[in-house]
Amino acid sequence: MRLFLTAIIACCAISVLAAPLSTQHKTLKPSKDTFYTASNSFESKPQGSSPYLIAYDNAGVRSFTLIAFDLPQEVIGNSSRVAKCTMTLGKFAFPPTGSVNIFLTATSAGWDEKTVSGLNAPAVMGETVQIVVTDTLVPITFDSTYLCSVAASSGGGSMSVRLDSPQALYSTASRENGGQASLLIEY
């Protein structure tokens, strides 16, 4: 009987040890968002209270959207904990025809949506991710695991990205205006 109980306990212990760690999922909304223009024009003033996010290239005057999400404590400083990230951005307010390339780059998170401008824009980190948007009439959803990992390894606590849309005007509602941006993180 004793041998039988020992075998059952050993079997259960092996099952518990072999069980995969549970994956947690969180859907995050932006903690801050804005846009800035990389010039000394009127548009380079802070746009933190704007109801819209804008990215475009107008005759060499470029505007960029910034979006930040506060990461779960478990992944900050530990990018290996990030299993997968999926970002959703709002659809184009004025949809262009055909497919459009947009570009996202992780940035330092130390910016304030009320003061950031083309003169003090956050530094970019890591490689730029190109997204081919084939349907501009719906929200844009894509794998953003690389961007999450860059942010998690920086230890700053937030995932901040800069969006660039040089081919077509990207304009969508900001978080203050019911924007659709979100980040699903699995860790």
JSON list of C-alpha atoms in Angstrom, two decimals:
[
{"chain": "A", "resi": 1, "resn": "MET", "atom": "CA", "xyz": [0.00, 0.00, 0.00]},
{"chain": "A", "resi": 2, "resn": "ARG", "atom": "CA", "xyz": [2.84, 2.35, 0.91]},
{"chain": "A", "resi": 3, "resn": "LEU", "atom": "CA", "xyz": [4.53, 1.73, -2.46]},
{"chain": "A", "resi": 4, "resn": "PHE", "atom": "CA", "xyz": [1.23, 2.39, -4.25]},
{"chain": "A", "resi": 5, "resn": "LEU", "atom": "CA", "xyz": [0.78, 5.78, -2.46]},
{"chain": "A", "resi": 6, "resn": "THR", "atom": "CA", "xyz": [4.39, 6.72, -3.19]},
{"chain": "A", "resi": 7, "resn": "ALA", "atom": "CA", "xyz": [3.82, 5.97, -6.88]},
{"chain": "A", "resi": 8, "resn": "ILE", "atom": "CA", "xyz": [0.65, 8.09, -6.95]},
{"chain": "A", "resi": 9, "resn": "ILE", "atom": "CA", "xyz": [2.38, 11.01, -5.20]},
{"chain": "A", "resi": 10, "resn": "ALA", "atom": "CA", "xyz": [5.37, 10.79, -7.57]},
{"chain": "A", "resi": 11, "resn": "CYS", "atom": "CA", "xyz": [3.05, 10.66, -10.58]},
{"chain": "A", "resi": 12, "resn": "CYS", "atom": "CA", "xyz": [1.13, 13.73, -9.38]},
{"chain": "A", "resi": 13, "resn": "ALA", "atom": "CA", "xyz": [4.35, 15.62, -8.66]},
{"chain": "A", "resi": 14, "resn": "ILE", "atom": "CA", "xyz": [5.62, 14.93, -12.18]},
{"chain": "A", "resi": 15, "resn": "SER", "atom": "CA", "xyz": [2.30, 16.11, -13.64]},
{"chain": "A", "resi": 16, "resn": "VAL", "atom": "CA", "xyz": [2.46, 19.35, -11.66]},
{"chain": "A", "resi": 17, "resn": "LEU", "atom": "CA", "xyz": [6.08, 19.98, -12.63]},
{"chain": "A", "resi": 18, "resn": "ALA", "atom": "CA", "xyz": [5.37, 19.25, -16.30]},
{"chain": "A", "resi": 19, "resn": "ALA", "atom": "CA", "xyz": [2.30, 21.51, -16.45]},
{"chain": "A", "resi": 20, "resn": "PRO", "atom": "CA", "xyz": [2.98, 24.65, -18.50]},
{"chain": "A", "resi": 21, "resn": "LEU", "atom": "CA", "xyz": [3.02, 27.99, -16.75]},
{"chain": "A", "resi": 22, "resn": "SER", "atom": "CA", "xyz": [-0.25, 29.79, -17.24]},
{"chain": "A", "resi": 23, "resn": "THR", "atom": "CA", "xyz": [-0.23, 32.63, -19.72]},
{"chain": "A", "resi": 24, "resn": "GLN", "atom": "CA", "xyz": [-1.81, 35.88, -18.65]},
{"chain": "A", "resi": 25, "resn": "HIS", "atom": "CA", "xyz": [-3.55, 38.19, -21.11]},
{"chain": "A", "resi": 26, "resn": "LYS", "atom": "CA", "xyz": [-4.21, 41.88, -20.63]},
{"chain": "A", "resi": 27, "resn": "THR", "atom": "CA", "xyz": [-5.79, 44.35, -23.02]},
{"chain": "A", "resi": 28, "resn": "LEU", "atom": "CA", "xyz": [-4.33, 47.79, -22.44]},
{"chain": "A", "resi": 29, "resn": "LYS", "atom": "CA", "xyz": [-5.59, 51.18, -23.52]},
{"chain": "A", "resi": 30, "resn": "PRO", "atom": "CA", "xyz": [-3.11, 54.01, -24.22]},
{"chain": "A", "resi": 31, "resn": "SER", "atom": "CA", "xyz": [-1.84, 55.86, -21.17]},
{"chain": "A", "resi": 32, "resn": "LYS", "atom": "CA", "xyz": [-0.98, 58.80, -23.44]},
{"chain": "A", "resi": 33, "resn": "ASP", "atom": "CA", "xyz": [-1.11, 59.71, -27.13]},
{"chain": "A", "resi": 34, "resn": "THR", "atom": "CA", "xyz": [-0.45, 62.74, -29.28]},
{"chain": "A", "resi": 35, "resn": "PHE", "atom": "CA", "xyz": [1.16, 63.82, -32.52]},
{"chain": "A", "resi": 36, "resn": "TYR", "atom": "CA", "xyz": [3.96, 66.24, -33.38]},
{"chain": "A", "resi": 37, "resn": "THR", "atom": "CA", "xyz": [5.37, 67.83, -36.50]},
{"chain": "A", "resi": 38, "resn": "ALA", "atom": "CA", "xyz": [9.09, 67.73, -37.14]},
{"chain": "A", "resi": 39, "resn": "SER", "atom": "CA", "xyz": [9.51, 71.38, -38.13]},
{"chain": "A", "resi": 40, "resn": "ASN", "atom": "CA", "xyz": [9.65, 74.80, -36.54]},
{"chain": "A", "resi": 41, "resn": "SER", "atom": "CA", "xyz": [6.26, 75.76, -37.94]},
{"chain": "A", "resi": 42, "resn": "PHE", "atom": "CA", "xyz": [3.10, 76.53, -35.99]},
{"chain": "A", "resi": 43, "resn": "GLU", "atom": "CA", "xyz": [2.25, 72.83, -36.11]},
{"chain": "A", "resi": 44, "resn": "SER", "atom": "CA", "xyz": [5.30, 71.89, -34.04]},
{"chain": "A", "resi": 45, "resn": "LYS", "atom": "CA", "xyz": [3.57, 73.17, -30.91]},
{"chain": "A", "resi": 46, "resn": "PRO", "atom": "CA", "xyz": [2.35, 70.50, -28.46]},
{"chain": "A", "resi": 47, "resn": "GLN", "atom": "CA", "xyz": [-0.84, 68.76, -29.62]},
{"chain": "A", "resi": 48, "resn": "GLY", "atom": "CA", "xyz": [-1.66, 66.79, -26.44]},
{"chain": "A", "resi": 49, "resn": "SER", "atom": "CA", "xyz": [-5.23, 68.05, -26.22]},
{"chain": "A", "resi": 50, "resn": "SER", "atom": "CA", "xyz": [-6.01, 67.32, -29.87]},
{"chain": "A", "resi": 51, "resn": "PRO", "atom": "CA", "xyz": [-9.00, 65.01, -30.43]},
{"chain": "A", "resi": 52, "resn": "TYR", "atom": "CA", "xyz": [-7.12, 63.42, -33.35]},
{"chain": "A", "resi": 53, "resn": "LEU", "atom": "CA", "xyz": [-3.84, 61.64, -33.99]},
{"chain": "A", "resi": 54, "resn": "ILE", "atom": "CA", "xyz": [-2.12, 62.49, -37.27]},
{"chain": "A", "resi": 55, "resn": "ALA", "atom": "CA", "xyz": [0.82, 61.11, -39.23]},
{"chain": "A", "resi": 56, "resn": "TYR", "atom": "CA", "xyz": [1.75, 62.29, -42.71]},
{"chain": "A", "resi": 57, "resn": "ASP", "atom": "CA", "xyz": [4.42, 63.71, -44.98]},
{"chain": "A", "resi": 58, "resn": "ASN", "atom": "CA", "xyz": [3.36, 66.96, -46.62]},
{"chain": "A", "resi": 59, "resn": "ALA", "atom": "CA", "xyz": [6.11, 68.25, -48.92]},
{"chain": "A", "resi": 60, "resn": "GLY", "atom": "CA", "xyz": [8.82, 67.20, -46.46]},
{"chain": "A", "resi": 61, "resn": "VAL", "atom": "CA", "xyz": [7.06, 68.47, -43.33]},
{"chain": "A", "resi": 62, "resn": "ARG", "atom": "CA", "xyz": [6.46, 65.26, -41.40]},
{"chain": "A", "resi": 63, "resn": "SER", "atom": "CA", "xyz": [4.01, 64.62, -38.60]},
{"chain": "A", "resi": 64, "resn": "PHE", "atom": "CA", "xyz": [4.28, 61.57, -36.35]},
{"chain": "A", "resi": 65, "resn": "THR", "atom": "CA", "xyz": [1.81, 59.96, -33.94]},
{"chain": "A", "resi": 66, "resn": "LEU", "atom": "CA", "xyz": [3.02, 58.86, -30.51]},
{"chain": "A", "resi": 67, "resn": "ILE", "atom": "CA", "xyz": [1.15, 56.24, -28.47]},
{"chain": "A", "resi": 68, "resn": "ALA", "atom": "CA", "xyz": [2.19, 54.76, -25.11]},
{"chain": "A", "resi": 69, "resn": "PHE", "atom": "CA", "xyz": [0.84, 51.83, -23.07]},
{"chain": "A", "resi": 70, "resn": "ASP", "atom": "CA", "xyz": [1.77, 51.09, -19.43]},
{"chain": "A", "resi": 71, "resn": "LEU", "atom": "CA", "xyz": [3.18, 47.55, -19.38]},
{"chain": "A", "resi": 72, "resn": "PRO", "atom": "CA", "xyz": [2.32, 44.97, -16.70]},
{"chain": "A", "resi": 73, "resn": "GLN", "atom": "CA", "xyz": [4.87, 44.93, -13.87]},
{"chain": "A", "resi": 74, "resn": "GLU", "atom": "CA", "xyz": [5.76, 41.29, -14.64]},
{"chain": "A", "resi": 75, "resn": "VAL", "atom": "CA", "xyz": [7.41, 42.13, -17.99]},
{"chain": "A", "resi": 76, "resn": "ILE", "atom": "CA", "xyz": [9.20, 45.38, -17.11]},
{"chain": "A", "resi": 77, "resn": "GLY", "atom": "CA", "xyz": [12.93, 44.77, -17.43]},
{"chain": "A", "resi": 78, "resn": "ASN", "atom": "CA", "xyz": [12.30, 41.17, -18.54]},
{"chain": "A", "resi": 79, "resn": "SER", "atom": "CA", "xyz": [11.51, 40.94, -22.24]},
{"chain": "A", "resi": 80, "resn": "SER", "atom": "CA", "xyz": [11.68, 37.13, -22.13]},
{"chain": "A", "resi": 81, "resn": "ARG", "atom": "CA", "xyz": [8.33, 37.20, -20.26]},
{"chain": "A", "resi": 82, "resn": "VAL", "atom": "CA", "xyz": [6.62, 38.75, -23.31]},
{"chain": "A", "resi": 83, "resn": "ALA", "atom": "CA", "xyz": [4.99, 35.84, -25.17]},
{"chain": "A", "resi": 84, "resn": "LYS", "atom": "CA", "xyz": [3.05, 37.86, -27.74]},
{"chain": "A", "resi": 85, "resn": "CYS", "atom": "CA", "xyz": [1.69, 41.35, -28.30]},
{"chain": "A", "resi": 86, "resn": "THR", "atom": "CA", "xyz": [-1.01, 42.41, -30.73]},
{"chain": "A", "resi": 87, "resn": "MET", "atom": "CA", "xyz": [-1.63, 46.11, -31.30]},
{"chain": "A", "resi": 88, "resn": "THR", "atom": "CA", "xyz": [-4.77, 47.61, -32.75]},
{"chain": "A", "resi": 89, "resn": "LEU", "atom": "CA", "xyz": [-4.80, 51.14, -34.12]},
{"chain": "A", "resi": 90, "resn": "GLY", "atom": "CA", "xyz": [-7.82, 53.16, -35.18]},
{"chain": "A", "resi": 91, "resn": "LYS", "atom": "CA", "xyz": [-8.85, 53.03, -38.81]},
{"chain": "A", "resi": 92, "resn": "PHE", "atom": "CA", "xyz": [-7.98, 55.82, -41.24]},
{"chain": "A", "resi": 93, "resn": "ALA", "atom": "CA", "xyz": [-10.45, 58.71, -40.80]},
{"chain": "A", "resi": 94, "resn": "PHE", "atom": "CA", "xyz": [-9.98, 59.56, -44.49]},
{"chain": "A", "resi": 95, "resn": "PRO", "atom": "CA", "xyz": [-9.23, 56.15, -46.04]},
{"chain": "A", "resi": 96, "resn": "PRO", "atom": "CA", "xyz": [-6.92, 56.17, -49.05]},
{"chain": "A", "resi": 97, "resn": "THR", "atom": "CA", "xyz": [-7.51, 53.69, -51.86]},
{"chain": "A", "resi": 98, "resn": "GLY", "atom": "CA", "xyz": [-5.23, 50.71, -52.18]},
{"chain": "A", "resi": 99, "resn": "SER", "atom": "CA", "xyz": [-2.71, 49.44, -49.68]},
{"chain": "A", "resi": 100, "resn": "VAL", "atom": "CA", "xyz": [-0.62, 51.79, -47.55]},
{"chain": "A", "resi": 101, "resn": "ASN", "atom": "CA", "xyz": [2.64, 51.26, -45.67]},
{"chain": "A", "resi": 102, "resn": "ILE", "atom": "CA", "xyz": [2.87, 52.58, -42.13]},
{"chain": "A", "resi": 103, "resn": "PHE", "atom": "CA", "xyz": [5.98, 52.38, -39.98]},
{"chain": "A", "resi": 104, "resn": "LEU", "atom": "CA", "xyz": [6.27, 51.96, -36.21]},
{"chain": "A", "resi": 105, "resn": "THR", "atom": "CA", "xyz": [9.37, 52.44, -34.10]},
{"chain": "A", "resi": 106, "resn": "ALA", "atom": "CA", "xyz": [9.74, 52.02, -30.35]},
{"chain": "A", "resi": 107, "resn": "THR", "atom": "CA", "xyz": [10.65, 55.27, -28.58]},
{"chain": "A", "resi": 108, "resn": "SER", "atom": "CA", "xyz": [11.80, 56.23, -25.13]},
{"chain": "A", "resi": 109, "resn": "ALA", "atom": "CA", "xyz": [8.74, 56.61, -22.90]},
{"chain": "A", "resi": 110, "resn": "GLY", "atom": "CA", "xyz": [9.81, 59.81, -21.15]},
{"chain": "A", "resi": 111, "resn": "TRP", "atom": "CA", "xyz": [7.58, 62.19, -23.10]},
{"chain": "A", "resi": 112, "resn": "ASP", "atom": "CA", "xyz": [4.55, 64.14, -21.97]},
{"chain": "A", "resi": 113, "resn": "GLU", "atom": "CA", "xyz": [1.61, 64.49, -24.35]},
{"chain": "A", "resi": 114, "resn": "LYS", "atom": "CA", "xyz": [1.06, 68.09, -23.22]},
{"chain": "A", "resi": 115, "resn": "THR", "atom": "CA", "xyz": [4.62, 69.23, -23.97]},
{"chain": "A", "resi": 116, "resn": "VAL", "atom": "CA", "xyz": [6.14, 66.99, -26.67]},
{"chain": "A", "resi": 117, "resn": "SER", "atom": "CA", "xyz": [6.88, 68.69, -29.98]},
{"chain": "A", "resi": 118, "resn": "GLY", "atom": "CA", "xyz": [9.23, 68.35, -32.91]},
{"chain": "A", "resi": 119, "resn": "LEU", "atom": "CA", "xyz": [11.87, 70.09, -30.80]},
{"chain": "A", "resi": 120, "resn": "ASN", "atom": "CA", "xyz": [11.86, 67.56, -27.93]},
{"chain": "A", "resi": 121, "resn": "ALA", "atom": "CA", "xyz": [10.51, 64.38, -29.54]},
{"chain": "A", "resi": 122, "resn": "PRO", "atom": "CA", "xyz": [11.50, 61.11, -27.86]},
{"chain": "A", "resi": 123, "resn": "ALA", "atom": "CA", "xyz": [14.48, 59.13, -29.12]},
{"chain": "A", "resi": 124, "resn": "VAL", "atom": "CA", "xyz": [13.75, 56.05, -31.23]},
{"chain": "A", "resi": 125, "resn": "MET", "atom": "CA", "xyz": [14.94, 52.61, -30.06]},
{"chain": "A", "resi": 126, "resn": "GLY", "atom": "CA", "xyz": [15.44, 49.45, -32.10]},
{"chain": "A", "resi": 127, "resn": "GLU", "atom": "CA", "xyz": [14.37, 48.66, -35.62]},
{"chain": "A", "resi": 128, "resn": "THR", "atom": "CA", "xyz": [11.42, 50.13, -37.51]},
{"chain": "A", "resi": 129, "resn": "VAL", "atom": "CA", "xyz": [8.51, 47.77, -38.15]},
{"chain": "A", "resi": 130, "resn": "GLN", "atom": "CA", "xyz": [6.72, 48.12, -41.50]},
{"chain": "A", "resi": 131, "resn": "ILE", "atom": "CA", "xyz": [3.00, 47.30, -41.63]},
{"chain": "A", "resi": 132, "resn": "VAL", "atom": "CA", "xyz": [1.22, 46.94, -44.97]},
{"chain": "A", "resi": 133, "resn": "VAL", "atom": "CA", "xyz": [-2.37, 48.10, -44.45]},
{"chain": "A", "resi": 134, "resn": "THR", "atom": "CA", "xyz": [-4.54, 46.49, -47.12]},
{"chain": "A", "resi": 135, "resn": "ASP", "atom": "CA", "xyz": [-7.94, 47.54, -45.74]},
{"chain": "A", "resi": 136, "resn": "THR", "atom": "CA", "xyz": [-7.96, 51.16, -44.55]},
{"chain": "A", "resi": 137, "resn": "LEU", "atom": "CA", "xyz": [-11.68, 51.01, -43.72]},
{"chain": "A", "resi": 138, "resn": "VAL", "atom": "CA", "xyz": [-11.21, 48.94, -40.53]},
{"chain": "A", "resi": 139, "resn": "PRO", "atom": "CA", "xyz": [-8.99, 49.21, -37.43]},
{"chain": "A", "resi": 140, "resn": "ILE", "atom": "CA", "xyz": [-5.38, 48.16, -38.08]},
{"chain": "A", "resi": 141, "resn": "THR", "atom": "CA", "xyz": [-4.34, 45.03, -36.13]},
{"chain": "A", "resi": 142, "resn": "PHE", "atom": "CA", "xyz": [-0.84, 43.56, -36.26]},
{"chain": "A", "resi": 143, "resn": "ASP", "atom": "CA", "xyz": [1.76, 41.57, -34.31]},
{"chain": "A", "resi": 144, "resn": "SER", "atom": "CA", "xyz": [3.74, 44.00, -32.16]},
{"chain": "A", "resi": 145, "resn": "THR", "atom": "CA", "xyz": [5.73, 41.48, -30.11]},
{"chain": "A", "resi": 146, "resn": "TYR", "atom": "CA", "xyz": [9.06, 42.97, -31.21]},
{"chain": "A", "resi": 147, "resn": "LEU", "atom": "CA", "xyz": [8.00, 46.48, -30.12]},
{"chain": "A", "resi": 148, "resn": "CYS", "atom": "CA", "xyz": [6.80, 45.12, -26.74]},
{"chain": "A", "resi": 149, "resn": "SER", "atom": "CA", "xyz": [10.07, 43.27, -26.21]},
{"chain": "A", "resi": 150, "resn": "VAL", "atom": "CA", "xyz": [12.13, 46.39, -26.94]},
{"chain": "A", "resi": 151, "resn": "ALA", "atom": "CA", "xyz": [10.04, 48.36, -24.45]},
{"chain": "A", "resi": 152, "resn": "ALA", "atom": "CA", "xyz": [10.12, 45.63, -21.78]},
{"chain": "A", "resi": 153, "resn": "SER", "atom": "CA", "xyz": [13.91, 45.30, -22.02]},
{"chain": "A", "resi": 154, "resn": "SER", "atom": "CA", "xyz": [14.34, 49.06, -21.56]},
{"chain": "A", "resi": 155, "resn": "GLY", "atom": "CA", "xyz": [12.85, 48.76, -18.07]},
{"chain": "A", "resi": 156, "resn": "GLY", "atom": "CA", "xyz": [10.95, 52.04, -18.42]},
{"chain": "A", "resi": 157, "resn": "GLY", "atom": "CA", "xyz": [7.51, 50.67, -17.64]},
{"chain": "A", "resi": 158, "resn": "SER", "atom": "CA", "xyz": [5.79, 51.80, -20.85]},
{"chain": "A", "resi": 159, "resn": "MET", "atom": "CA", "xyz": [5.70, 50.72, -24.45]},
{"chain": "A", "resi": 160, "resn": "SER", "atom": "CA", "xyz": [5.89, 53.88, -26.52]},
{"chain": "A", "resi": 161, "resn": "VAL", "atom": "CA", "xyz": [5.76, 53.85, -30.32]},
{"chain": "A", "resi": 162, "resn": "ARG", "atom": "CA", "xyz": [6.08, 56.44, -33.06]},
{"chain": "A", "resi": 163, "resn": "LEU", "atom": "CA", "xyz": [3.85, 55.93, -36.09]},
{"chain": "A", "resi": 164, "resn": "ASP", "atom": "CA", "xyz": [4.86, 57.30, -39.48]},
{"chain": "A", "resi": 165, "resn": "SER", "atom": "CA", "xyz": [2.62, 57.25, -42.57]},
{"chain": "A", "resi": 166, "resn": "PRO", "atom": "CA", "xyz": [4.59, 58.82, -45.44]},
{"chain": "A", "resi": 167, "resn": "GLN", "atom": "CA", "xyz": [2.31, 57.56, -48.25]},
{"chain": "A", "resi": 168, "resn": "ALA", "atom": "CA", "xyz": [-1.08, 58.79, -47.01]},
{"chain": "A", "resi": 169, "resn": "LEU", "atom": "CA", "xyz": [-2.57, 60.95, -44.27]},
{"chain": "A", "resi": 170, "resn": "TYR", "atom": "CA", "xyz": [-3.21, 58.82, -41.19]},
{"chain": "A", "resi": 171, "resn": "SER", "atom": "CA", "xyz": [-5.75, 60.52, -38.97]},
{"chain": "A", "resi": 172, "resn": "THR", "atom": "CA", "xyz": [-7.77, 58.80, -36.26]},
{"chain": "A", "resi": 173, "resn": "ALA", "atom": "CA", "xyz": [-9.41, 59.64, -32.94]},
{"chain": "A", "resi": 174, "resn": "SER", "atom": "CA", "xyz": [-7.13, 60.13, -29.92]},
{"chain": "A", "resi": 175, "resn": "ARG", "atom": "CA", "xyz": [-7.80, 58.43, -26.58]},
{"chain": "A", "resi": 176, "resn": "GLU", "atom": "CA", "xyz": [-9.48, 61.61, -25.36]},
{"chain": "A", "resi": 177, "resn": "ASN", "atom": "CA", "xyz": [-11.92, 61.33, -28.27]},
{"chain": "A", "resi": 178, "resn": "GLY", "atom": "CA", "xyz": [-12.79, 57.61, -27.98]},
{"chain": "A", "resi": 179, "resn": "GLY", "atom": "CA", "xyz": [-9.83, 56.29, -29.98]},
{"chain": "A", "resi": 180, "resn": "GLN", "atom": "CA", "xyz": [-9.63, 52.59, -30.80]},
{"chain": "A", "resi": 181, "resn": "ALA", "atom": "CA", "xyz": [-5.96, 51.93, -30.03]},
{"chain": "A", "resi": 182, "resn": "SER", "atom": "CA", "xyz": [-5.27, 48.96, -27.76]},
{"chain": "A", "resi": 183, "resn": "LEU", "atom": "CA", "xyz": [-2.52, 46.49, -26.93]},
{"chain": "A", "resi": 184, "resn": "LEU", "atom": "CA", "xyz": [-3.20, 42.83, -26.12]},
{"chain": "A", "resi": 185, "resn": "ILE", "atom": "CA", "xyz": [-0.19, 41.46, -24.24]},
{"chain": "A", "resi": 186, "resn": "GLU", "atom": "CA", "xyz": [0.34, 37.80, -23.39]},
{"chain": "A", "resi": 187, "resn": "TYR", "atom": "CA", "xyz": [2.96, 36.97, -20.78]}
]
